[in-house]
Coordinates of C-alpha atoms in Angstrom, one line a residue:
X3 CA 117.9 40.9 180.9
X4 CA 120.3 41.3 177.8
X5 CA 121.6 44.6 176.3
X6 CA 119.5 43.9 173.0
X7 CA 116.1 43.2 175.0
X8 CA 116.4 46.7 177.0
X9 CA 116.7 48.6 173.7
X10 CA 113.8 46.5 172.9
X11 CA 111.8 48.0 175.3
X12 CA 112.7 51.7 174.8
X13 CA 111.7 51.9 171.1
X14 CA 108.6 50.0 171.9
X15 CA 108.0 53.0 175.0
X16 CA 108.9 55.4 171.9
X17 CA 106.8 54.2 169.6
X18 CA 103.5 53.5 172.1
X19 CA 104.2 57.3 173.1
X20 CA 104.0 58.7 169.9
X21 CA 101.0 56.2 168.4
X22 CA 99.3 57.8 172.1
X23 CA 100.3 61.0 171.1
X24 CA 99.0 61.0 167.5
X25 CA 95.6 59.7 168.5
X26 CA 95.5 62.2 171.1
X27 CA 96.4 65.2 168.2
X28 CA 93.6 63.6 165.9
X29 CA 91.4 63.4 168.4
X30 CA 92.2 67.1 168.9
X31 CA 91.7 67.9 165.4
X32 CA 88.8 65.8 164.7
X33 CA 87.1 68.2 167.1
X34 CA 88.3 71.1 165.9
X35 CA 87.2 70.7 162.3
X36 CA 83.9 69.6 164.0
X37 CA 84.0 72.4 165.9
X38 CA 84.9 74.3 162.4
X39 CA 82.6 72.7 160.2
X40 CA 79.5 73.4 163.1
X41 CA 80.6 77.3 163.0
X42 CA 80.8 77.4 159.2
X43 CA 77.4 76.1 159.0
X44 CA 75.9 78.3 162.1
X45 CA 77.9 81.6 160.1
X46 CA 75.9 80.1 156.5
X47 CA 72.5 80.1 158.2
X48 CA 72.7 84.1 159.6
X49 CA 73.7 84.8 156.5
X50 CA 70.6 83.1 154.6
X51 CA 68.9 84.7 157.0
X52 CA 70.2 88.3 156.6
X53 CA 71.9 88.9 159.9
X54 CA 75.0 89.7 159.0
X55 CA 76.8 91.2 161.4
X56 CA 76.2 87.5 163.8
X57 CA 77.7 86.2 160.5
X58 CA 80.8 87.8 160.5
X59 CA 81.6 86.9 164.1
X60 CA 80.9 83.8 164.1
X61 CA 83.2 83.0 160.8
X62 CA 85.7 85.2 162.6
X63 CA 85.5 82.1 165.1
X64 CA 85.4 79.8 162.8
X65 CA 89.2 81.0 162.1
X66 CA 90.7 81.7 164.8
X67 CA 89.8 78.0 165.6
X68 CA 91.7 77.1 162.2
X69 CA 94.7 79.2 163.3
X70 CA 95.1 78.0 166.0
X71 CA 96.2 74.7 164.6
X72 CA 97.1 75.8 160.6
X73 CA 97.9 79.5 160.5
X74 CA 97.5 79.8 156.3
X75 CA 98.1 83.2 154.6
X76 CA 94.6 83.4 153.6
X77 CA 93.1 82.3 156.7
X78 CA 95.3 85.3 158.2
X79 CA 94.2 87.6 155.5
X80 CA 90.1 86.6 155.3
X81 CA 90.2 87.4 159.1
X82 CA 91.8 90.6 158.7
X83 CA 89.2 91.6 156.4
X84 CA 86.4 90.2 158.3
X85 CA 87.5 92.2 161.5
X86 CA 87.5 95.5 159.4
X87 CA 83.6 94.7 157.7
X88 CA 82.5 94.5 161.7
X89 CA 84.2 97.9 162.3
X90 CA 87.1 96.3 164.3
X91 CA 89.8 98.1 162.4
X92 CA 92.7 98.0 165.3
X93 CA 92.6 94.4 165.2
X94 CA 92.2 94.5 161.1
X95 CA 95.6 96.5 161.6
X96 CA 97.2 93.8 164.1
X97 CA 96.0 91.2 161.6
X98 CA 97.7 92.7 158.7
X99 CA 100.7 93.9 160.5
X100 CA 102.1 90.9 162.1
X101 CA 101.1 89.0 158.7
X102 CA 103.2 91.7 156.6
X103 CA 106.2 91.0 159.0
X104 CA 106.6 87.3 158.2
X105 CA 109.9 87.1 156.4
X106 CA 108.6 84.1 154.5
X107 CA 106.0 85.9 152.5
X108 CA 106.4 85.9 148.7
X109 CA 106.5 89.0 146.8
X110 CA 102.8 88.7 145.5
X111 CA 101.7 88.1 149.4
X112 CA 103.1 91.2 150.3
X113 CA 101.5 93.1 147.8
X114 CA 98.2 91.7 149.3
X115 CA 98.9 92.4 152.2
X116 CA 99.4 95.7 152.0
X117 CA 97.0 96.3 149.7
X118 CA 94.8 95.1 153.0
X119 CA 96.6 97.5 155.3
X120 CA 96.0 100.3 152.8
X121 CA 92.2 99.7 153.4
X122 CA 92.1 99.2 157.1
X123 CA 93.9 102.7 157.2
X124 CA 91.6 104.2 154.7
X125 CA 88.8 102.8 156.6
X126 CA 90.2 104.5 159.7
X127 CA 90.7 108.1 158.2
X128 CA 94.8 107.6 157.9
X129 CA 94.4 109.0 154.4
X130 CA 98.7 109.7 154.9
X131 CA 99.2 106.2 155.2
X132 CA 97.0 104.6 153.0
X133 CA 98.4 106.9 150.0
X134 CA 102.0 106.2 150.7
X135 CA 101.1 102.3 150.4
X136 CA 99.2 102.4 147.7
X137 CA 101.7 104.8 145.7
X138 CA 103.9 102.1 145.8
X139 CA 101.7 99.2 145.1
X140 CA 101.0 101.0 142.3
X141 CA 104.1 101.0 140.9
X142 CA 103.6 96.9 140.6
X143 CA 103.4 95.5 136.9
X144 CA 100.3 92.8 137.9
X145 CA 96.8 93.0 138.5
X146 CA 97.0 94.5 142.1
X147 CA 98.0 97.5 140.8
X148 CA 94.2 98.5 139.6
X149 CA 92.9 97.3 142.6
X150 CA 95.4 99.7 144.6
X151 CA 94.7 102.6 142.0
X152 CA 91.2 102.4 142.5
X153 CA 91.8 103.1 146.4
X154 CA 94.1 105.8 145.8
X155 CA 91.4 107.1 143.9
X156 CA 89.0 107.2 147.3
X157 CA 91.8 108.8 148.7
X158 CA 92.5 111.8 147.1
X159 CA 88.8 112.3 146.3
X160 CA 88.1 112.3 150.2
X161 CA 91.3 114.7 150.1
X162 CA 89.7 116.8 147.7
X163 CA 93.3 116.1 145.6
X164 CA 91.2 116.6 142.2
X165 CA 93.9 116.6 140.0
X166 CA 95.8 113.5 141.4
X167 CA 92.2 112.4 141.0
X168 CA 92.2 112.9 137.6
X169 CA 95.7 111.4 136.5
X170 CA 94.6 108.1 139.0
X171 CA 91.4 108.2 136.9
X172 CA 93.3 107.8 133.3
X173 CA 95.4 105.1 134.3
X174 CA 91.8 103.4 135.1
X175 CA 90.3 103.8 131.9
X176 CA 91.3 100.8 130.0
X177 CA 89.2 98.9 133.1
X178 CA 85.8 101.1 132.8
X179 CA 86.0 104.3 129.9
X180 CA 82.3 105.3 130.7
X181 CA 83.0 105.4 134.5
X182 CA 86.2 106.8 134.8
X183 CA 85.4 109.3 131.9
X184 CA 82.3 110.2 134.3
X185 CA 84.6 110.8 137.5
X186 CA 87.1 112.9 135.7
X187 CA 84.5 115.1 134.5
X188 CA 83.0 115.2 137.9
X189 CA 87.0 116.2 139.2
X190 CA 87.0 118.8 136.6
X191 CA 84.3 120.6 137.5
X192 CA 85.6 120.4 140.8
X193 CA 88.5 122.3 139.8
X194 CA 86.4 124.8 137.4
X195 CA 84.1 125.7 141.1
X196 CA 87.3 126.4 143.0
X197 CA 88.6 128.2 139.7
X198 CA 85.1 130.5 139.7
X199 CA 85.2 131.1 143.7
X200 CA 88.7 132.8 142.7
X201 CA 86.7 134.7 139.9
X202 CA 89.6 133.3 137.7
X203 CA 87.2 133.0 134.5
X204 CA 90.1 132.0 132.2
X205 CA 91.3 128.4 133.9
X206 CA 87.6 128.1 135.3
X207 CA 86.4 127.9 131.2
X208 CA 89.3 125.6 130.4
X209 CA 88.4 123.6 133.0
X210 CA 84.7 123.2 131.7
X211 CA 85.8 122.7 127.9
X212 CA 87.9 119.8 129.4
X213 CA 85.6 118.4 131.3
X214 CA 83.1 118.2 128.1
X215 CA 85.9 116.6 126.0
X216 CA 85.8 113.9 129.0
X217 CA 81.9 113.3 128.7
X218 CA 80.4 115.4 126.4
X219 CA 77.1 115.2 128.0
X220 CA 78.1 116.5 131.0
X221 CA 74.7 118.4 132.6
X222 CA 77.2 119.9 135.6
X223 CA 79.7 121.5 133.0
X224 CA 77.2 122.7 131.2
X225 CA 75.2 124.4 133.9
X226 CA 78.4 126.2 135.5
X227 CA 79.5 127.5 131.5
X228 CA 75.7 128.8 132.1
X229 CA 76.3 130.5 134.9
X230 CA 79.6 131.8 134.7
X231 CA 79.0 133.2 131.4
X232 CA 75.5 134.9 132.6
X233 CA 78.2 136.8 135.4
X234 CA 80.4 137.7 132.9
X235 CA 77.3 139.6 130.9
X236 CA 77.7 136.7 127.7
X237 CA 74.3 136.0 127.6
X238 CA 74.5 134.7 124.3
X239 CA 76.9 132.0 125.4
X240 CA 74.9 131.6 127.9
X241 CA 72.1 130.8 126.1
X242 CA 73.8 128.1 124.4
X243 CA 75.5 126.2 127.0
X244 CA 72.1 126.1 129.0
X245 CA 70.3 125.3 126.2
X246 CA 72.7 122.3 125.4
X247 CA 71.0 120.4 128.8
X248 CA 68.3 119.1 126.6
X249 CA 70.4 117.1 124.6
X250 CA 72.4 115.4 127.3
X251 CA 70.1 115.2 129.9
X252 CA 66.5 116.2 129.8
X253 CA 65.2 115.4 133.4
X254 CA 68.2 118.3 134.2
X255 CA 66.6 120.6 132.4
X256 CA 64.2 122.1 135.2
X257 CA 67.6 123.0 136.6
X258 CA 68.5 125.1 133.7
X259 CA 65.2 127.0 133.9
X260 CA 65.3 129.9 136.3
X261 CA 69.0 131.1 135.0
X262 CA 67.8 130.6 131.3
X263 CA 64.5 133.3 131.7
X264 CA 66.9 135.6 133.5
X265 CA 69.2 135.0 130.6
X266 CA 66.3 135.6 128.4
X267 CA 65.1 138.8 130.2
X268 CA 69.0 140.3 130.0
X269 CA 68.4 139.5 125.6
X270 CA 65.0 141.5 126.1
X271 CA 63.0 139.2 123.7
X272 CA 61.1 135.8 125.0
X273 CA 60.4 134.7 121.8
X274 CA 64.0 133.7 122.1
X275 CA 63.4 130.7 124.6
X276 CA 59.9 130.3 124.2
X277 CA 60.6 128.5 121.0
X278 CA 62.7 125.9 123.0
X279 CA 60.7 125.8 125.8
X280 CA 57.4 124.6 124.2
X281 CA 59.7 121.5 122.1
X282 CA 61.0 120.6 126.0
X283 CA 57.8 120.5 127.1
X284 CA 56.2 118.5 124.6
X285 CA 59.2 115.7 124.2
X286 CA 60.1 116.1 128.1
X287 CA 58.0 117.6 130.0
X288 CA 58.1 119.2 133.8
X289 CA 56.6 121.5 136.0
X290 CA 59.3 123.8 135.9
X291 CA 59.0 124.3 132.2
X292 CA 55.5 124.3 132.3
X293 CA 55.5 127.6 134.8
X294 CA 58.2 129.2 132.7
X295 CA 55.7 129.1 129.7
X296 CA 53.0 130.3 131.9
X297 CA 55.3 133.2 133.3
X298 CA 55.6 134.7 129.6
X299 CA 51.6 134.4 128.9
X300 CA 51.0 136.2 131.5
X301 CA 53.5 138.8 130.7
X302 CA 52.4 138.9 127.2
X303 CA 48.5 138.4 127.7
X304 CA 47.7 138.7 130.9
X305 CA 46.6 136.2 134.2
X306 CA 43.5 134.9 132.7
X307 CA 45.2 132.9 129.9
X308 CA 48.4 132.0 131.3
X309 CA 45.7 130.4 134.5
X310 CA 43.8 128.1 131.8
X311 CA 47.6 127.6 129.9
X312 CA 48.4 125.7 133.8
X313 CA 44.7 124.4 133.9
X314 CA 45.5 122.3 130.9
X315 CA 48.4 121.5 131.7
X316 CA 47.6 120.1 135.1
X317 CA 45.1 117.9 133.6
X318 CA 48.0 116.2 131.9
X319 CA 50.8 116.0 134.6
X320 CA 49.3 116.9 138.2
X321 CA 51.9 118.5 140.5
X322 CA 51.8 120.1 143.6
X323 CA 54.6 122.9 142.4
X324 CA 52.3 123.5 139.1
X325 CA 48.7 123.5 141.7
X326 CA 50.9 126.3 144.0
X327 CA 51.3 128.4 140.3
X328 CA 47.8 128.5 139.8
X329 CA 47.1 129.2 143.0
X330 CA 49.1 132.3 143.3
X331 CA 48.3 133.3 139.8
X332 CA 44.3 133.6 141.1
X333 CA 45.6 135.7 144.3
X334 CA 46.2 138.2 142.2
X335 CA 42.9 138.5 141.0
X336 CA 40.9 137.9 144.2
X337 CA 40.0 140.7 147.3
X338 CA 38.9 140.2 150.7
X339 CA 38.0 137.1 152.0
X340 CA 38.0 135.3 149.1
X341 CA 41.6 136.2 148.6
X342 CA 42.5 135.4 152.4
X343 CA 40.9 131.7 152.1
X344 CA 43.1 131.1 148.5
X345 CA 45.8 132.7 150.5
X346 CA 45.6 129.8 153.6
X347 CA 45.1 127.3 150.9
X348 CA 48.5 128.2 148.8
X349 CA 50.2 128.1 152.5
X350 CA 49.5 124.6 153.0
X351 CA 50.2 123.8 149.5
X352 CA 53.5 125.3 150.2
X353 CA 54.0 123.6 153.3
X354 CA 53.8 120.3 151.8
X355 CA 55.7 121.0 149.0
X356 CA 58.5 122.5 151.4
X357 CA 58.2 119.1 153.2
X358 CA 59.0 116.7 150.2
X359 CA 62.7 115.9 149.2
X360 CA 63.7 117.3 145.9
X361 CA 66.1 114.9 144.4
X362 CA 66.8 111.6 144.7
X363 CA 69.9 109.2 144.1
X364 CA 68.9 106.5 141.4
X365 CA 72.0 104.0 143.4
X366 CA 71.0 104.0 146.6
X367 CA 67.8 106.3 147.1
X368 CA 69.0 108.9 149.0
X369 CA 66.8 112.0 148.7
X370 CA 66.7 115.7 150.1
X371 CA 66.3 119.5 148.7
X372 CA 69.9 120.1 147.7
X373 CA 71.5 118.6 144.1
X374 CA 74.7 117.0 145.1
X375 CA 76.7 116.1 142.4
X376 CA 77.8 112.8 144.5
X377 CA 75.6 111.3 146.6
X378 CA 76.4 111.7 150.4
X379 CA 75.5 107.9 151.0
X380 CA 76.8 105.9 148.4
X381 CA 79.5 108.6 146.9
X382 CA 78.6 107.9 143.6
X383 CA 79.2 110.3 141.4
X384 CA 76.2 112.1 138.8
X385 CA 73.5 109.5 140.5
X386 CA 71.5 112.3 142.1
X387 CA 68.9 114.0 139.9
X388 CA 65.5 115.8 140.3
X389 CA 62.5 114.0 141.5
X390 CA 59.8 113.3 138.7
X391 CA 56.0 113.4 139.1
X392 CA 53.1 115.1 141.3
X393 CA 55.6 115.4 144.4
X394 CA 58.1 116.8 142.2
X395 CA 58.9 117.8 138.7

């Protein structure tokens, strides 16, 4: 056979091989994206049908059949992520890792990815780590920057870091003013408590007055001025900064209450309060209130009115805390049996009463007896407030 007709032949062997091999590669990746487009839809349906967690790992399939054949940045990144919303956050780390040492990432991808990395270690309590990224991603001129700020934030509020808090906080408040204004008043008052555990009334107070030029209706700064001028004997001042709860938040002031008629009792004259507390009740009224009234009637005239003062009162707004003040207002007046069978009634009033949460979160509906200032499920801060109505106030 010539020269010319065995050349022939190889290129036709070449070219048969590589047509074969090409089929064969289609074929491959005709089943793939079947086998992709089948878990996409399989991952859709849990989610429709609010399962969410069978979602996640069967997306995370879904790519790691993708990258198997077309590793992409955002694949990479998207199953980072979806590994650290199922808890996995080693293999969230592994993810982001070996994506952030790719030499052929841009400058904008490497932001992102660490950006990623900085959650997967906050996620995992390496608070050291996750600040020292974020410090520096937030040093970027570009939109990542607020993201990473807002992270850095978490941290140094889980660190307790108030102050860093704060200065993280202003740099965020051309995205939100009302919500950052709300944290750093939170942070302030953080650093007031700390202040008045070191009986260092001076900072404490300029700590408070800052924290009411952040949010001027702050209900927490307010309270603590209350308190820590009623330990420094400043009852007027007192007074006034408890007194102030009305205007910024009236379903706080049955938290006011029992410091304000001790801080009435130290000024020696009701009339001073009762004034204020009748215009409370009237425009927002609660139990608490309601028994504070009744304490001074009966002080000034006796059991008998202060009881039908509650009576009528109970008629409006039932509530067990206002039955339990009428109850132990009658003990007083009763002997002998009759007082004994009042007596086992106001102990199961009381029991029930002890058994109801307190306050509740308006984000998330978290409830118990203790006010927390941020919410021990969500972490949102000022959400918590006192429970309204005949279980509460």
């Amino acid at each position: 056979m010539p020269e010319w007709g065995l050349l022939l032949l190889l290129f036709a062997a070449i070219a048969i091989g590589y047509a074969l091999g090409r089929i064969d590669r289609e074929r491959k990746r005709r089943k793939k994206a079947e086998n992709l487009s089948q878990e996409y839809f399989v991952g859709l349906n849990y989610l429709l049908n609010d399962q969410p967690d069978e979602a996640i790992e069967t997306f995370i399939r879904a790519l790691d059949i993708t990258s198997e054949s077309a590793e992409t940045f955002e694949t990479r990144i998207t199953l980072g992520r979806l590994y650290g919303r199922r808890g996995e956050i080693e293999r969230a780390i592994q993810v982001h890792q070996g994506l952030l040492a790719k030499p052929s990432l841009s400058y904008q991808q490497s932001l992102r990815v660490q950006l990623e990395l900085a959650r997967d270690y906050l996620s995992a309590g390496l608070l050291d780590r996750a600040e020292a990224l974020l410090r520096d991603i937030a040093k970027a001129e570009n939109s990542i920057r607020y993201d990473a700020l807002k992270l850095l934030l978490d941290v140094y509020q889980q660190e307790k870091e108030w102050q860093r808090a704060i200065d993280v906080a202003r740099q965020l408040l051309s995205r939100d003013e009302g919500y950052y204004r709300n944290r750093m008043t939170h942070f302030f008052c953080e650093l007031a408590e700390l202040s008045l555990q070191r009986r260092e009334y001076h900072d404490a107070r300029e700590r408070l007055q800052q924290a009411l030029q952040a949010d001027r209706n702050s209900v927490r700064a307010s309270l603590l001025m209350g308190a820590m001028e009623y330990e420094q004997a400043n009852y007027r001042a007192a007074n006034k900064a408890l007194q102030r709860i009305a205007q910024q938040d009236p379903e706080f002031v049955s938290e006011s209450v029992p410091l304000l008629v001790k801080v009435d009792r130290k000024l020696g004259r009701f009339q001073s309060i009762s004034g204020y507390l009748n215009r409370c009740l009237k425009e927002h009224p609660s139990t608490a209130v309601m028994l504070a009234i009744a304490e001074g009637i009966h002080r000034s005239s006796g059991s008998n009115r202060a009881s039908r003062f509650i009576v009528n009162q109970l008629v409006r707004r039932p509530s067990l805390k206002g039955l339990y003040g009428l109850i132990d207002l009658h003990l007083e007046q009763l002997e002998g049996s009759s007082r004994e069978n009042l007596g086992l009634l106001a102990n199961l009033v009381s029991r029930v009463i002890d058994s109801k949460p307190v306050y509740r979160c308006g984000q998330c509906g978290f409830s118990g007896k203790e006010l927390h200032w941020q919410c021990p499920s969500c972490k949102e801060w000022g959400a918590v407030k006192p429970i309204r109505g005949i279980e509460g106030q």
